[in-house]
mmCIF file of C-alpha atoms in Angstrom:
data_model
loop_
_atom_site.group_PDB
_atom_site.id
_atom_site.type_symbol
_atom_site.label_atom_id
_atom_site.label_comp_id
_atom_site.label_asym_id
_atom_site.label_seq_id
_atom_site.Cartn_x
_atom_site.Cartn_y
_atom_site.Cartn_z
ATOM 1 C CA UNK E 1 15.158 4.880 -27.891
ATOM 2 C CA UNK E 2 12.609 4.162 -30.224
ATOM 3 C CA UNK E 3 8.866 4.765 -29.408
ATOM 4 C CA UNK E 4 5.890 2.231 -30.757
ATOM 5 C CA UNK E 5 2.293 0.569 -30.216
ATOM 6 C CA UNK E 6 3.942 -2.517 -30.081
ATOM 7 C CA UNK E 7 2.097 -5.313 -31.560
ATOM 8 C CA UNK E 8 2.794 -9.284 -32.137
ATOM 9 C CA UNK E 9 3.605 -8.393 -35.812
ATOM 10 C CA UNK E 10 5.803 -5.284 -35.037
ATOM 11 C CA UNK E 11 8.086 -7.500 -32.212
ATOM 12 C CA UNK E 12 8.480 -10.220 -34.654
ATOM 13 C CA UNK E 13 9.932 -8.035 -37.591
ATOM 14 C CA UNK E 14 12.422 -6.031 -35.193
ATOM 15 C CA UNK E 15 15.770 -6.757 -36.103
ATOM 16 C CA UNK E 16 19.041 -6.911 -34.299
ATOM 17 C CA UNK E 17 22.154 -4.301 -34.522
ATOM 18 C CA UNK E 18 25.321 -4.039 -33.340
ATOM 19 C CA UNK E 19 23.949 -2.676 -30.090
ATOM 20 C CA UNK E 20 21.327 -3.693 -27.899
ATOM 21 C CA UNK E 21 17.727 -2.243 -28.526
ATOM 22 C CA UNK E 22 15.295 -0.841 -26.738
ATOM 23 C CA UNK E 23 11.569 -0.337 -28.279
ATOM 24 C CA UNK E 24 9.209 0.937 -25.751
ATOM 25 C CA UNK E 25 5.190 0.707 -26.130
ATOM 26 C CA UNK E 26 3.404 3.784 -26.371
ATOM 27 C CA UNK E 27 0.560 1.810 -24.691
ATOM 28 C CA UNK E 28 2.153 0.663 -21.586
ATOM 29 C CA UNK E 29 4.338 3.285 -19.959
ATOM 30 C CA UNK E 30 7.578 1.330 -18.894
ATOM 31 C CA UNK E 31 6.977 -1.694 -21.219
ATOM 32 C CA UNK E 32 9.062 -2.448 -23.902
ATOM 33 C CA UNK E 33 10.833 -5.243 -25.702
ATOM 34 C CA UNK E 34 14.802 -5.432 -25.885
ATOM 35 C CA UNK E 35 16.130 -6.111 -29.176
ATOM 36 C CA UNK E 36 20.067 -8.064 -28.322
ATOM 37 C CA UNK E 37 22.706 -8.331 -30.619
ATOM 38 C CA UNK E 38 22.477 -11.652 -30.724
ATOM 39 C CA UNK E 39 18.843 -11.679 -32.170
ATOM 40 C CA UNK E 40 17.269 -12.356 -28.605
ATOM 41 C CA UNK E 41 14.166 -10.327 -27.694
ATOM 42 C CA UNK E 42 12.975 -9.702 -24.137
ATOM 43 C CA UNK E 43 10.086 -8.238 -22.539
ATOM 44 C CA UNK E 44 11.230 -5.697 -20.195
ATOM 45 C CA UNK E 45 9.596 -3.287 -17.411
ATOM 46 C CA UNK E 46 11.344 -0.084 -16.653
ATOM 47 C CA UNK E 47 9.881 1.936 -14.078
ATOM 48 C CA UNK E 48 10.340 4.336 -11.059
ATOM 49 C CA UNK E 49 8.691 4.101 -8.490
ATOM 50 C CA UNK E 50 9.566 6.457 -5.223
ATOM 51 C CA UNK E 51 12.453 7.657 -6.442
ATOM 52 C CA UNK E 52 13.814 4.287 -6.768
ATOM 53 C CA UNK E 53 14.164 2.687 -10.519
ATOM 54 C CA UNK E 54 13.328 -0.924 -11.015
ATOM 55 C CA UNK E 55 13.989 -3.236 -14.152
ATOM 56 C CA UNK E 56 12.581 -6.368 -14.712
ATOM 57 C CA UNK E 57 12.385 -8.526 -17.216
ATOM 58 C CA UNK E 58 8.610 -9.701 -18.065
ATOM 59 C CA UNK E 59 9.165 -12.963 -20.340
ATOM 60 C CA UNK E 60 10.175 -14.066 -23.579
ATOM 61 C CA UNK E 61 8.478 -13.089 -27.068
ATOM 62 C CA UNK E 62 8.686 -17.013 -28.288
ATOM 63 C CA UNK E 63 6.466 -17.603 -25.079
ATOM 64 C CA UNK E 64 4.245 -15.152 -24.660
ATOM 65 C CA UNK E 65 2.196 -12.368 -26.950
ATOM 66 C CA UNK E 66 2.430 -8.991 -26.547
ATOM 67 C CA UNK E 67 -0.906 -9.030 -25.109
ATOM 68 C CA UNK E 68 -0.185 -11.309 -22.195
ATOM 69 C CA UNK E 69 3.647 -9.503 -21.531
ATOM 70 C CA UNK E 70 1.172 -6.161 -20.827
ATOM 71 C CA UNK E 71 -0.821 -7.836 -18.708
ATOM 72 C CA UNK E 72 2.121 -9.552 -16.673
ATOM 73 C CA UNK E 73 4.239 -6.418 -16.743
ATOM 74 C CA UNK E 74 0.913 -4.710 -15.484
ATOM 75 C CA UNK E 75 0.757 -7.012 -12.413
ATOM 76 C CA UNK E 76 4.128 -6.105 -11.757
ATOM 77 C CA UNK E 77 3.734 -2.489 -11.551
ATOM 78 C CA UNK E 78 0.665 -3.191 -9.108
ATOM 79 C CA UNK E 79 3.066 -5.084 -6.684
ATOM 80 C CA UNK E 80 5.828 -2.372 -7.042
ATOM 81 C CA UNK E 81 3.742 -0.263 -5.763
ATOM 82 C CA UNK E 82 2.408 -1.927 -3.081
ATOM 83 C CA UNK E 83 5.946 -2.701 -2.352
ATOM 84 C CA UNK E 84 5.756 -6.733 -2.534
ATOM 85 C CA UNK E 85 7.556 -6.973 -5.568
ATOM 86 C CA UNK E 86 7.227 -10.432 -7.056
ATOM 87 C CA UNK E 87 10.429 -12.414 -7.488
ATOM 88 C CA UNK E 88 11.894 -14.050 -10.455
ATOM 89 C CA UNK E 89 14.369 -17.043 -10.325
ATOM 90 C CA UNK E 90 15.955 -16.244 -13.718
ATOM 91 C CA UNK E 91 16.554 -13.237 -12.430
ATOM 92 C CA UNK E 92 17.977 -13.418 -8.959
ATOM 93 C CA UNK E 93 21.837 -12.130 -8.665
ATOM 94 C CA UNK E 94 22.969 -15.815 -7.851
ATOM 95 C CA UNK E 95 20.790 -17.472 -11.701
ATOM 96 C CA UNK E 96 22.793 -14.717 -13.463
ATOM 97 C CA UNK E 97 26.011 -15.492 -11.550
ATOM 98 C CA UNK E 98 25.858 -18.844 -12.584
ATOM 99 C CA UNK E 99 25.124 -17.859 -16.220
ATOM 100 C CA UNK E 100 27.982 -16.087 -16.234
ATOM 101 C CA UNK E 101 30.696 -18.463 -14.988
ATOM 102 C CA UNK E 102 28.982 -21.090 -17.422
ATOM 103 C CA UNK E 103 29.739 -18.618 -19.879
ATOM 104 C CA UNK E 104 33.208 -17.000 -18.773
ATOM 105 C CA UNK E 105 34.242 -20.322 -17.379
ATOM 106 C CA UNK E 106 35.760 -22.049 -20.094
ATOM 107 C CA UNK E 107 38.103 -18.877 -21.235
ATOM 108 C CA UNK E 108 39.442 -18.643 -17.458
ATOM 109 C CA UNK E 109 42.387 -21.413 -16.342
ATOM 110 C CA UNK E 110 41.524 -23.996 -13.982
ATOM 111 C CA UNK E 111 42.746 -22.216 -11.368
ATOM 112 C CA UNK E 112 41.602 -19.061 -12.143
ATOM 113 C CA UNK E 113 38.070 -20.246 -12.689
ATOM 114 C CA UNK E 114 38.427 -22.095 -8.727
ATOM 115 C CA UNK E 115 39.556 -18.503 -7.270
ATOM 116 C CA UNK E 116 36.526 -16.652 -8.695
ATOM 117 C CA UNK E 117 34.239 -19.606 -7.462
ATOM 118 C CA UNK E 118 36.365 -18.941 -4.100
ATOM 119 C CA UNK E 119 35.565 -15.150 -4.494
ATOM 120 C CA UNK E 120 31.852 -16.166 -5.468
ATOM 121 C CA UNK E 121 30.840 -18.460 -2.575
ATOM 122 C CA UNK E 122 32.703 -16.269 0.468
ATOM 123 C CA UNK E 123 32.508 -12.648 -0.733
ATOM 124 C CA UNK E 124 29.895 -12.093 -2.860
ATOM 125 C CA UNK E 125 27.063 -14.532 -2.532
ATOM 126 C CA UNK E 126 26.884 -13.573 1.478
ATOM 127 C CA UNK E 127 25.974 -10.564 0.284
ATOM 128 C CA UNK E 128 23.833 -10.031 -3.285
ATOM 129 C CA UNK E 129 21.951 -13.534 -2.981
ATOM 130 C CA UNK E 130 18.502 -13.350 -2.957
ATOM 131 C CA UNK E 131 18.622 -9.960 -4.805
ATOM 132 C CA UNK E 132 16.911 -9.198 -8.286
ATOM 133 C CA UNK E 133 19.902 -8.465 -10.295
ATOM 134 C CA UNK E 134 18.203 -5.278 -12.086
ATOM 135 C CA UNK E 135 17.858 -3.533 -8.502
ATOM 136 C CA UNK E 136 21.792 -3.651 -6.974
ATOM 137 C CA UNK E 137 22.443 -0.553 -7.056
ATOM 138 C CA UNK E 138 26.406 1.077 -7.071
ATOM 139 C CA UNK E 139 25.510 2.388 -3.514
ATOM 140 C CA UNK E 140 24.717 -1.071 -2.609
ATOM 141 C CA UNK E 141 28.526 -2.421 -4.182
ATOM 142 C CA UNK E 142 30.024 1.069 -2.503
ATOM 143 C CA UNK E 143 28.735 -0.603 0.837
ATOM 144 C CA UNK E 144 29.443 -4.296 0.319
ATOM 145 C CA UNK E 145 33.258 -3.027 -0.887
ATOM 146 C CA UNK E 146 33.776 -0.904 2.280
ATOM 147 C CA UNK E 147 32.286 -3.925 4.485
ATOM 148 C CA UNK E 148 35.529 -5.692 3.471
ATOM 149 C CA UNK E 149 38.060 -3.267 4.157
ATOM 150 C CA UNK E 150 39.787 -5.520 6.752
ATOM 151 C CA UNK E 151 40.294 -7.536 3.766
ATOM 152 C CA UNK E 152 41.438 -5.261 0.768
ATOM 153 C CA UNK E 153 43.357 -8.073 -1.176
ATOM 154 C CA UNK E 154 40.258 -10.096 -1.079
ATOM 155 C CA UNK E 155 37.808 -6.848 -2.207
ATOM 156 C CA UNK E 156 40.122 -6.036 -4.566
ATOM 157 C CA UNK E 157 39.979 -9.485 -6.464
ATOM 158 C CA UNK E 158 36.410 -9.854 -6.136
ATOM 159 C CA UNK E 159 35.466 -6.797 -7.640
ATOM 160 C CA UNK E 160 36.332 -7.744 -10.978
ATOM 161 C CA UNK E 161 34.093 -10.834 -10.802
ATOM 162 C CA UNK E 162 31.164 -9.289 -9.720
ATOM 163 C CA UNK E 163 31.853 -7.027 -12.440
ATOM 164 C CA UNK E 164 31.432 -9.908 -14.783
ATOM 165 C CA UNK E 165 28.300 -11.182 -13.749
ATOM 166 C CA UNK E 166 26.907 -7.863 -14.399
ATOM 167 C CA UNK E 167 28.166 -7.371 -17.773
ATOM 168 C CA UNK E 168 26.357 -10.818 -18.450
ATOM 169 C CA UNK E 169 23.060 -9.319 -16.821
ATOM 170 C CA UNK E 170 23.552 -6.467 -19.439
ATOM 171 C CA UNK E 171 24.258 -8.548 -22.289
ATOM 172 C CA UNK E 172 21.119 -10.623 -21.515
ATOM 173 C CA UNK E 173 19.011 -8.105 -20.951
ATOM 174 C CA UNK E 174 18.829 -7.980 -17.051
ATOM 175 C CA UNK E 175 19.967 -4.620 -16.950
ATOM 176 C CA UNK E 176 19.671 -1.566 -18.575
ATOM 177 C CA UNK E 177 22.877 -0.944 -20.881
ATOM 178 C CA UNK E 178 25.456 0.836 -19.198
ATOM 179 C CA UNK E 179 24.324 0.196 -15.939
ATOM 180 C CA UNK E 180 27.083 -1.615 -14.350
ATOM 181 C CA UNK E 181 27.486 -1.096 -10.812
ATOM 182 C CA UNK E 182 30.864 -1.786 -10.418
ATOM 183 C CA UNK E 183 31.551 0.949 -12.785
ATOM 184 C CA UNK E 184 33.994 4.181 -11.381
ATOM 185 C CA UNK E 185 34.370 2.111 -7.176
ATOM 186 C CA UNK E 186 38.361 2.856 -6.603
ATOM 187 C CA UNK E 187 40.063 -0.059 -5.411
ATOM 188 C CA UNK E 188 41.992 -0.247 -2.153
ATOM 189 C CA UNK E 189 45.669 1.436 -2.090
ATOM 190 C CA UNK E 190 48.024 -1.707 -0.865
ATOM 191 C CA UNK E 191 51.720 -1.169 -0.240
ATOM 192 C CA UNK E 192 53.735 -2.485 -2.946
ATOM 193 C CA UNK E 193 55.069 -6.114 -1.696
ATOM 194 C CA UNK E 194 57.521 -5.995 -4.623
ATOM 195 C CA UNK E 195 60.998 -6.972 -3.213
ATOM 196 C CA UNK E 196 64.482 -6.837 -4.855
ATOM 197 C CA UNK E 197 67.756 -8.650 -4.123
ATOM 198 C CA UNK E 198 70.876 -6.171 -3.689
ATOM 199 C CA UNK E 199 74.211 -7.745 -5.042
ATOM 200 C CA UNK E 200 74.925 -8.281 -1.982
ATOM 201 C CA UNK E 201 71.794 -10.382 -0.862
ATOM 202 C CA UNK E 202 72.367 -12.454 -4.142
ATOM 203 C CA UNK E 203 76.002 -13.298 -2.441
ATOM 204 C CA UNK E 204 74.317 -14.401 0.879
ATOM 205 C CA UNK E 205 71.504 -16.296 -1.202
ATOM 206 C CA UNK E 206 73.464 -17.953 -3.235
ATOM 207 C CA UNK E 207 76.519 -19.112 -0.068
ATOM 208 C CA UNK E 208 73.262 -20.104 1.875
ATOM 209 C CA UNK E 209 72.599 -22.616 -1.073
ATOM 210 C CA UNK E 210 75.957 -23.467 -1.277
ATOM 211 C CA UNK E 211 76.187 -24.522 2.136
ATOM 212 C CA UNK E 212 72.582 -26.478 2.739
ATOM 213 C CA UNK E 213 72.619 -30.157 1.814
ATOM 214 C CA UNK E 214 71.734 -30.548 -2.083
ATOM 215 C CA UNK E 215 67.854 -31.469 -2.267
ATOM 216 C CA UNK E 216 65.243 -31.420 -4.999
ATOM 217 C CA UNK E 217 63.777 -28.167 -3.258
ATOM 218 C CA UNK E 218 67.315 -26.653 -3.140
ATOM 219 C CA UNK E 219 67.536 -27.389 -7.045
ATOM 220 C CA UNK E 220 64.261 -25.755 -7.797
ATOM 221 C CA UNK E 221 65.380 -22.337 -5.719
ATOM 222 C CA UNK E 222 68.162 -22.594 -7.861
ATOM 223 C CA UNK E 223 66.231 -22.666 -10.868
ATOM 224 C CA UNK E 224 63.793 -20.215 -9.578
ATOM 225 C CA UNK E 225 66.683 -17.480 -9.491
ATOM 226 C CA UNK E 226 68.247 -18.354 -12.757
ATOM 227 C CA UNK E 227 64.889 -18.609 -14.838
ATOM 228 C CA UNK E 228 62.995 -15.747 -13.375
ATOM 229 C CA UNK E 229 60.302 -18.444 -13.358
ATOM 230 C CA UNK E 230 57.136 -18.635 -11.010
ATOM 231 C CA UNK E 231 57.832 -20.915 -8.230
ATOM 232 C CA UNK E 232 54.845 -23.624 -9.292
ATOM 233 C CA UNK E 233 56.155 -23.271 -13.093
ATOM 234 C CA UNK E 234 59.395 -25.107 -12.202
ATOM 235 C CA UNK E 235 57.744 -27.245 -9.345
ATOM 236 C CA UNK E 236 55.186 -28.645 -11.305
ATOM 237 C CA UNK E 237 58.121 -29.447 -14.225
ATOM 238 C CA UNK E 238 58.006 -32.936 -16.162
ATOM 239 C CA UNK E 239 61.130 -34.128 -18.300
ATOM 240 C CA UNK E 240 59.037 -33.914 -21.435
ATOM 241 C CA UNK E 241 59.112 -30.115 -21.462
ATOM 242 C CA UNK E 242 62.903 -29.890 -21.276
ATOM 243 C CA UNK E 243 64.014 -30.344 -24.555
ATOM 244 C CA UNK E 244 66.522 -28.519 -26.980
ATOM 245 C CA UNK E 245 68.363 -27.067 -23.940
ATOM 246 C CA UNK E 246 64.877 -25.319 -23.233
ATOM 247 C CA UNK E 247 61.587 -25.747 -21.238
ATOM 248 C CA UNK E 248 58.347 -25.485 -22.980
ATOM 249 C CA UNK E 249 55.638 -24.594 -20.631
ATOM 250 C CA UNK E 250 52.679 -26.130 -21.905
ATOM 251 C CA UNK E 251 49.862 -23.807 -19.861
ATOM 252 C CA UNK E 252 52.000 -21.020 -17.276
ATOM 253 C CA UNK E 253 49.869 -17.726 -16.302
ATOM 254 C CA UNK E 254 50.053 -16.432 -19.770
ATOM 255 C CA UNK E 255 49.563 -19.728 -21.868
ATOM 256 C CA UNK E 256 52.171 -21.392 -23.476
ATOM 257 C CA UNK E 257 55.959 -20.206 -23.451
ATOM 258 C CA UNK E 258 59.555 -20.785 -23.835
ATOM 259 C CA UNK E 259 62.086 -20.547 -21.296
ATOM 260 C CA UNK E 260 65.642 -19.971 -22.277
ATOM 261 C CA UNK E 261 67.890 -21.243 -20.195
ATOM 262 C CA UNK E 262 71.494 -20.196 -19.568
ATOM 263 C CA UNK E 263 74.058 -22.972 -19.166
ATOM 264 C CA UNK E 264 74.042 -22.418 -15.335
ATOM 265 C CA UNK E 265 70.570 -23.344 -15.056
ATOM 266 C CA UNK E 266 71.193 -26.440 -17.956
ATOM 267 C CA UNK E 267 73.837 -27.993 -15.563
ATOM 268 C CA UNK E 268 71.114 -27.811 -12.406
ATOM 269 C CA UNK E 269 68.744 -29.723 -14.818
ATOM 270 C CA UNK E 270 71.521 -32.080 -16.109
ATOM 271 C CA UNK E 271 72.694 -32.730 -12.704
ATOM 272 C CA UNK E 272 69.117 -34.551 -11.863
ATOM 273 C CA UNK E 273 67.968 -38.261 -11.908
ATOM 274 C CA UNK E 274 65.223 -38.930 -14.168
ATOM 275 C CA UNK E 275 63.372 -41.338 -12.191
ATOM 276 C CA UNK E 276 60.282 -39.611 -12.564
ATOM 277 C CA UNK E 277 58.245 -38.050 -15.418
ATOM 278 C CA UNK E 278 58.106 -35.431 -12.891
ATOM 279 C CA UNK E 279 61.660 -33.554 -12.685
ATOM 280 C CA UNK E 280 60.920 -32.510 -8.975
ATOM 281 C CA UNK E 281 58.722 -35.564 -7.826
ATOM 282 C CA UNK E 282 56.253 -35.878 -4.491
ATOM 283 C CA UNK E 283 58.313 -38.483 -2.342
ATOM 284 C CA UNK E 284 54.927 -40.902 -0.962
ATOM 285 C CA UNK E 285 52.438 -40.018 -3.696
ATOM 286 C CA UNK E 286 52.844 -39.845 -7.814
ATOM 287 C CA UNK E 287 52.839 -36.325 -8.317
ATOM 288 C CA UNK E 288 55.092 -32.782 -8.476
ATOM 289 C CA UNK E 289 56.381 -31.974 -4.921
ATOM 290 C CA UNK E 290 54.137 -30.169 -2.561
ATOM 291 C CA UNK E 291 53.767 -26.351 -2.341
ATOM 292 C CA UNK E 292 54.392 -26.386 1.003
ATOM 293 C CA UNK E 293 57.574 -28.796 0.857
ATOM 294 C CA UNK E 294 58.995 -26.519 -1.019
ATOM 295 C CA UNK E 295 57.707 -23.323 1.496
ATOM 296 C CA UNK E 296 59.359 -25.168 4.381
ATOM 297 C CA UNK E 297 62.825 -25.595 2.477
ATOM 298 C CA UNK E 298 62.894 -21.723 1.229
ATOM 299 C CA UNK E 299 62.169 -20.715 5.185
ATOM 300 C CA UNK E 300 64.919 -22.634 6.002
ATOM 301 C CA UNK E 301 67.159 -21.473 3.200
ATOM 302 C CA UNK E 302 66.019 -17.303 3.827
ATOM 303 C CA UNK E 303 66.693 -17.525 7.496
ATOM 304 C CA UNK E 304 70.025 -18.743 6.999
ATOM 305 C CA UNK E 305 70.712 -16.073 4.277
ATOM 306 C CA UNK E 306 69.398 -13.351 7.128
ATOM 307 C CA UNK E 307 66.563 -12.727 4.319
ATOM 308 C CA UNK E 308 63.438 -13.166 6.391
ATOM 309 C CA UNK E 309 61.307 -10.385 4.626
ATOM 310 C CA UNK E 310 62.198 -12.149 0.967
ATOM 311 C CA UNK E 311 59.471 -14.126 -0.398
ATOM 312 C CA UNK E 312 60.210 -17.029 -3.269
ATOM 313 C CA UNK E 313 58.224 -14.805 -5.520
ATOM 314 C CA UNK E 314 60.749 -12.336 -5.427
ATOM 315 C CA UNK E 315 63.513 -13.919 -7.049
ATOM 316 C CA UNK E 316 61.428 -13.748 -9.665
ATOM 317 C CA UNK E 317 61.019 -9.737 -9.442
ATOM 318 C CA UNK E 318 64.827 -9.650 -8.656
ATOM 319 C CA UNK E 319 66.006 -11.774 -11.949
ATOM 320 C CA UNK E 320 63.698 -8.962 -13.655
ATOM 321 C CA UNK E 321 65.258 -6.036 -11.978
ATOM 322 C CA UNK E 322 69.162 -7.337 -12.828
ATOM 323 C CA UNK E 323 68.202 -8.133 -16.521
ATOM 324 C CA UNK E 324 67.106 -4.735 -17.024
ATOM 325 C CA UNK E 325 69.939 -2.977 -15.594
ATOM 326 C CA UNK E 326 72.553 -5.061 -17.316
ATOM 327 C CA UNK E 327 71.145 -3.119 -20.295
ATOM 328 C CA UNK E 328 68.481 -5.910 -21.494
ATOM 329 C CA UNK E 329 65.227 -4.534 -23.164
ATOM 330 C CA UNK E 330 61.691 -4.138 -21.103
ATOM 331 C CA UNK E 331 60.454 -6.731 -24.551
ATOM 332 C CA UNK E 332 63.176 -9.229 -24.343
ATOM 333 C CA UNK E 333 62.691 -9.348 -19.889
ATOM 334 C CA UNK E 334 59.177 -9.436 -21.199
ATOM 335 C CA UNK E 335 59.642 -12.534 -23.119
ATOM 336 C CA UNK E 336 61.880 -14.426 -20.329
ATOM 337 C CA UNK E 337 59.330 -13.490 -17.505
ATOM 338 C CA UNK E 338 56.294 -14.633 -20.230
ATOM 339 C CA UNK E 339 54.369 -11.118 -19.707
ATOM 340 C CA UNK E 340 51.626 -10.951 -21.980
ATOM 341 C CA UNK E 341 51.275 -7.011 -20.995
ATOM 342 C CA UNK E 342 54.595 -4.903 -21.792
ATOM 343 C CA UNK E 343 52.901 -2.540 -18.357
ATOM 344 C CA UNK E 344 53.405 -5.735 -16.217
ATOM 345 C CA UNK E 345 57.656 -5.609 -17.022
ATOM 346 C CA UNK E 346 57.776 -1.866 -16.675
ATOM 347 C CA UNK E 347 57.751 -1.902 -13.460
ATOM 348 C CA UNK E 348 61.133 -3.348 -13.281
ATOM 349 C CA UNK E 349 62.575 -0.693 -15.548
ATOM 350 C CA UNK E 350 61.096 1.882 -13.444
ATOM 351 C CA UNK E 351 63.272 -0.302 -10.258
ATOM 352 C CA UNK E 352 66.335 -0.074 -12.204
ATOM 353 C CA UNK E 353 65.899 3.742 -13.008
ATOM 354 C CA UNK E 354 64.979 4.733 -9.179
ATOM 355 C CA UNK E 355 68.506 2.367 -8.614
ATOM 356 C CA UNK E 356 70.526 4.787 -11.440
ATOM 357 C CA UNK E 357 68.695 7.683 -9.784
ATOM 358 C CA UNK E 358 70.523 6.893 -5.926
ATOM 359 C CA UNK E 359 73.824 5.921 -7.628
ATOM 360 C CA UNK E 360 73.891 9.282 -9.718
ATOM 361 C CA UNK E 361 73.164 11.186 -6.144
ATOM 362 C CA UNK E 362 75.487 8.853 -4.437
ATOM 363 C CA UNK E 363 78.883 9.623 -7.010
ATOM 364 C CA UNK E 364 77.595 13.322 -7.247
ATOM 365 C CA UNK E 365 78.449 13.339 -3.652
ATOM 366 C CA UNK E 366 81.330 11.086 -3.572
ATOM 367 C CA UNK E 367 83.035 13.577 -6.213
ATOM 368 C CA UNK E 368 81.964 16.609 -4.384
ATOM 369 C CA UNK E 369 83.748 15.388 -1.000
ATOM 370 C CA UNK E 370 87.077 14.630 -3.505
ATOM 371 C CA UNK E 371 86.530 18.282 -4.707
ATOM 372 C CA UNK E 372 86.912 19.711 -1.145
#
């Protein structure tokens, strides 16, 4: 960090680098101006002050001289330290929150970007707003994760976009560089919900289908166990994306995608009215079924199978598992699940191994018994 009697002249002529900046004054102990990447400069105070470091930002270069940021920053070391530290809006955890979902926002699906407003409004904002974003401290996001420990799934989620916000406070100069809070706080431990069908519970899935009354929700269960699919992938289906003997997902999880169907899971398709744009239509309003009319058939459908712990979700983590151990590759499951991360679809192969593990131990003592 460079060193300098900074002057109106000498702030002008800075220029950006790859990485942020930081020229302090030789004057001013603390001051400084913060050179970003981006070619934005900022007055900044860094100072410590009972053991306790503090970083504000003092104003703009294009608004003020170097003169008058001196002063200003001066002011604010005189109500540091008589510990009435004056507040700035811009600077506040919940301006720089909003900065960055204006910011992150558009790269984030619509539903993704409603979830971390979710995560915002009830999780974090209860507890950082009102705070100078330069001042949380990683003690102070140690306590505010261990205040929701009743609620790991919820922690764990939110982390991530508090993280966010203060990369953005970094970026723009709220911070000092590298100061992330969130930075090294382990997430909770959760037991893994992942469930897999045995043959066996395929046989009673597929008689309980057999024997229910046909329905649209019945036909998307189906379709759920032959595709692999997520449940609101096939739910939310129009006619327009089955084409070619495939459906093209205009905007899953992962973006856009091919299915590839097998003929089973053409003739469930082929076996279906078209009165609808939508393949699986709402019955009273224009729209895809309801979520929850298709909750209330699978309850049915899993209680008559005796499958009460199985979630929908998991046929999808059970078409996985089988496609693996029939001898398919973790990039071609990959591809049929629509993983953008090869990690995500290792899991499975790591199911199918622990599976060859128990039948190896199981034969070994099967031939051992023979042996006797």
């Amino acid at each position: 960090m460079s060193r300098i009697r900074l002057t109106d002249a000498r702030v002008r002529d800075l220029r950006p680098k790859k990485a942020v900046r930081n020229v302090r004054d030789t004057v001013l102990p603390g001051f400084g101006v913060r050179v970003l990447p981006s070619g934005g400069k900022r007055y900044f105070l860094h100072h410590q002050h009972e053991g306790r470091r503090t970083w504000r930002i003092v104003g703009d270069p294009d608004g003020m001289t170097v003169a008058e940021a001196r002063d200003k920053a001066r002011g604010m070391l005189a109500s540091i330290r008589s510990g009435r530290p004056a507040l700035e809006d811009e600077t506040l955890f919940e301006a720089v929150a909003e900065t960055a979902f204006r910011r992150h926002g558009r790269n984030w699906k619509r539903s993704t970007l409603a979830k971390n407003r979710n995560y915002l409004r009830k999780q974090i904002l209860p507890w950082f707003r009102g705070r100078q974003i330069a001042e949380i401290t990683s003690q102070d996001v140690r306590d505010w994760f261990a205040s929701m420990h009743a609620t790991p799934v919820s922690a764990d989620r939110s982390m991530p976009v508090l993280s966010v916000i203060m990369k953005v406070a970094e970026a723009d100069g709220l911070r000092p560089e590298g100061s992330n809070p969130c930075v090294g706080i382990r997430r909770y431990s959760r037991l893994n919900r992942d469930r897999f069908l045995s043959d066996a519970e395929f046989g009673k899935l597929g008689k309980a289908l057999r024997g229910t009354k046909p329905s649209p929700a019945v036909s998307i269960i189906r379709l759920l166990a032959l595709t692999g699919c997520r449940s609101s992938e096939i739910r939310t289906l129009r006619w327009k994306d089955f084409r070619d003997g495939h459906i093209h997902l205009r905007d899953s999880k992962t973006g856009p995608r091919t299915v590839w169907l097998s003929s089973a899971a053409r003739e469930v398709l082929d076996g279906i009215s078209r009165t609808s744009p939508w393949v699986f239509p709402a019955e009273r309003i224009e729209g895809p079924m309801p979520r929850m009319t298709l909750i209330n058939a699978w309850a049915e459908i899993r209680k008559e199978a005796g499958l009460k712990d199985v979630r929908l979700h998991d046929t999808r983590h059970s078409y996985a598992s089988v496609a693996i151990s029939s001898g398919e590759t973790v990039p071609a499951v990959g591809r049929l699940l629509g993983h953008a991360n090869p990690t995500t679809t290792l899991r499975y192969a790591h199911h199918a191994e622990a599976d060859a593990q128990r039948a190896a131990v199981a034969m070994g003592t099967v031939l051992s018994e023979r042996r006797t």
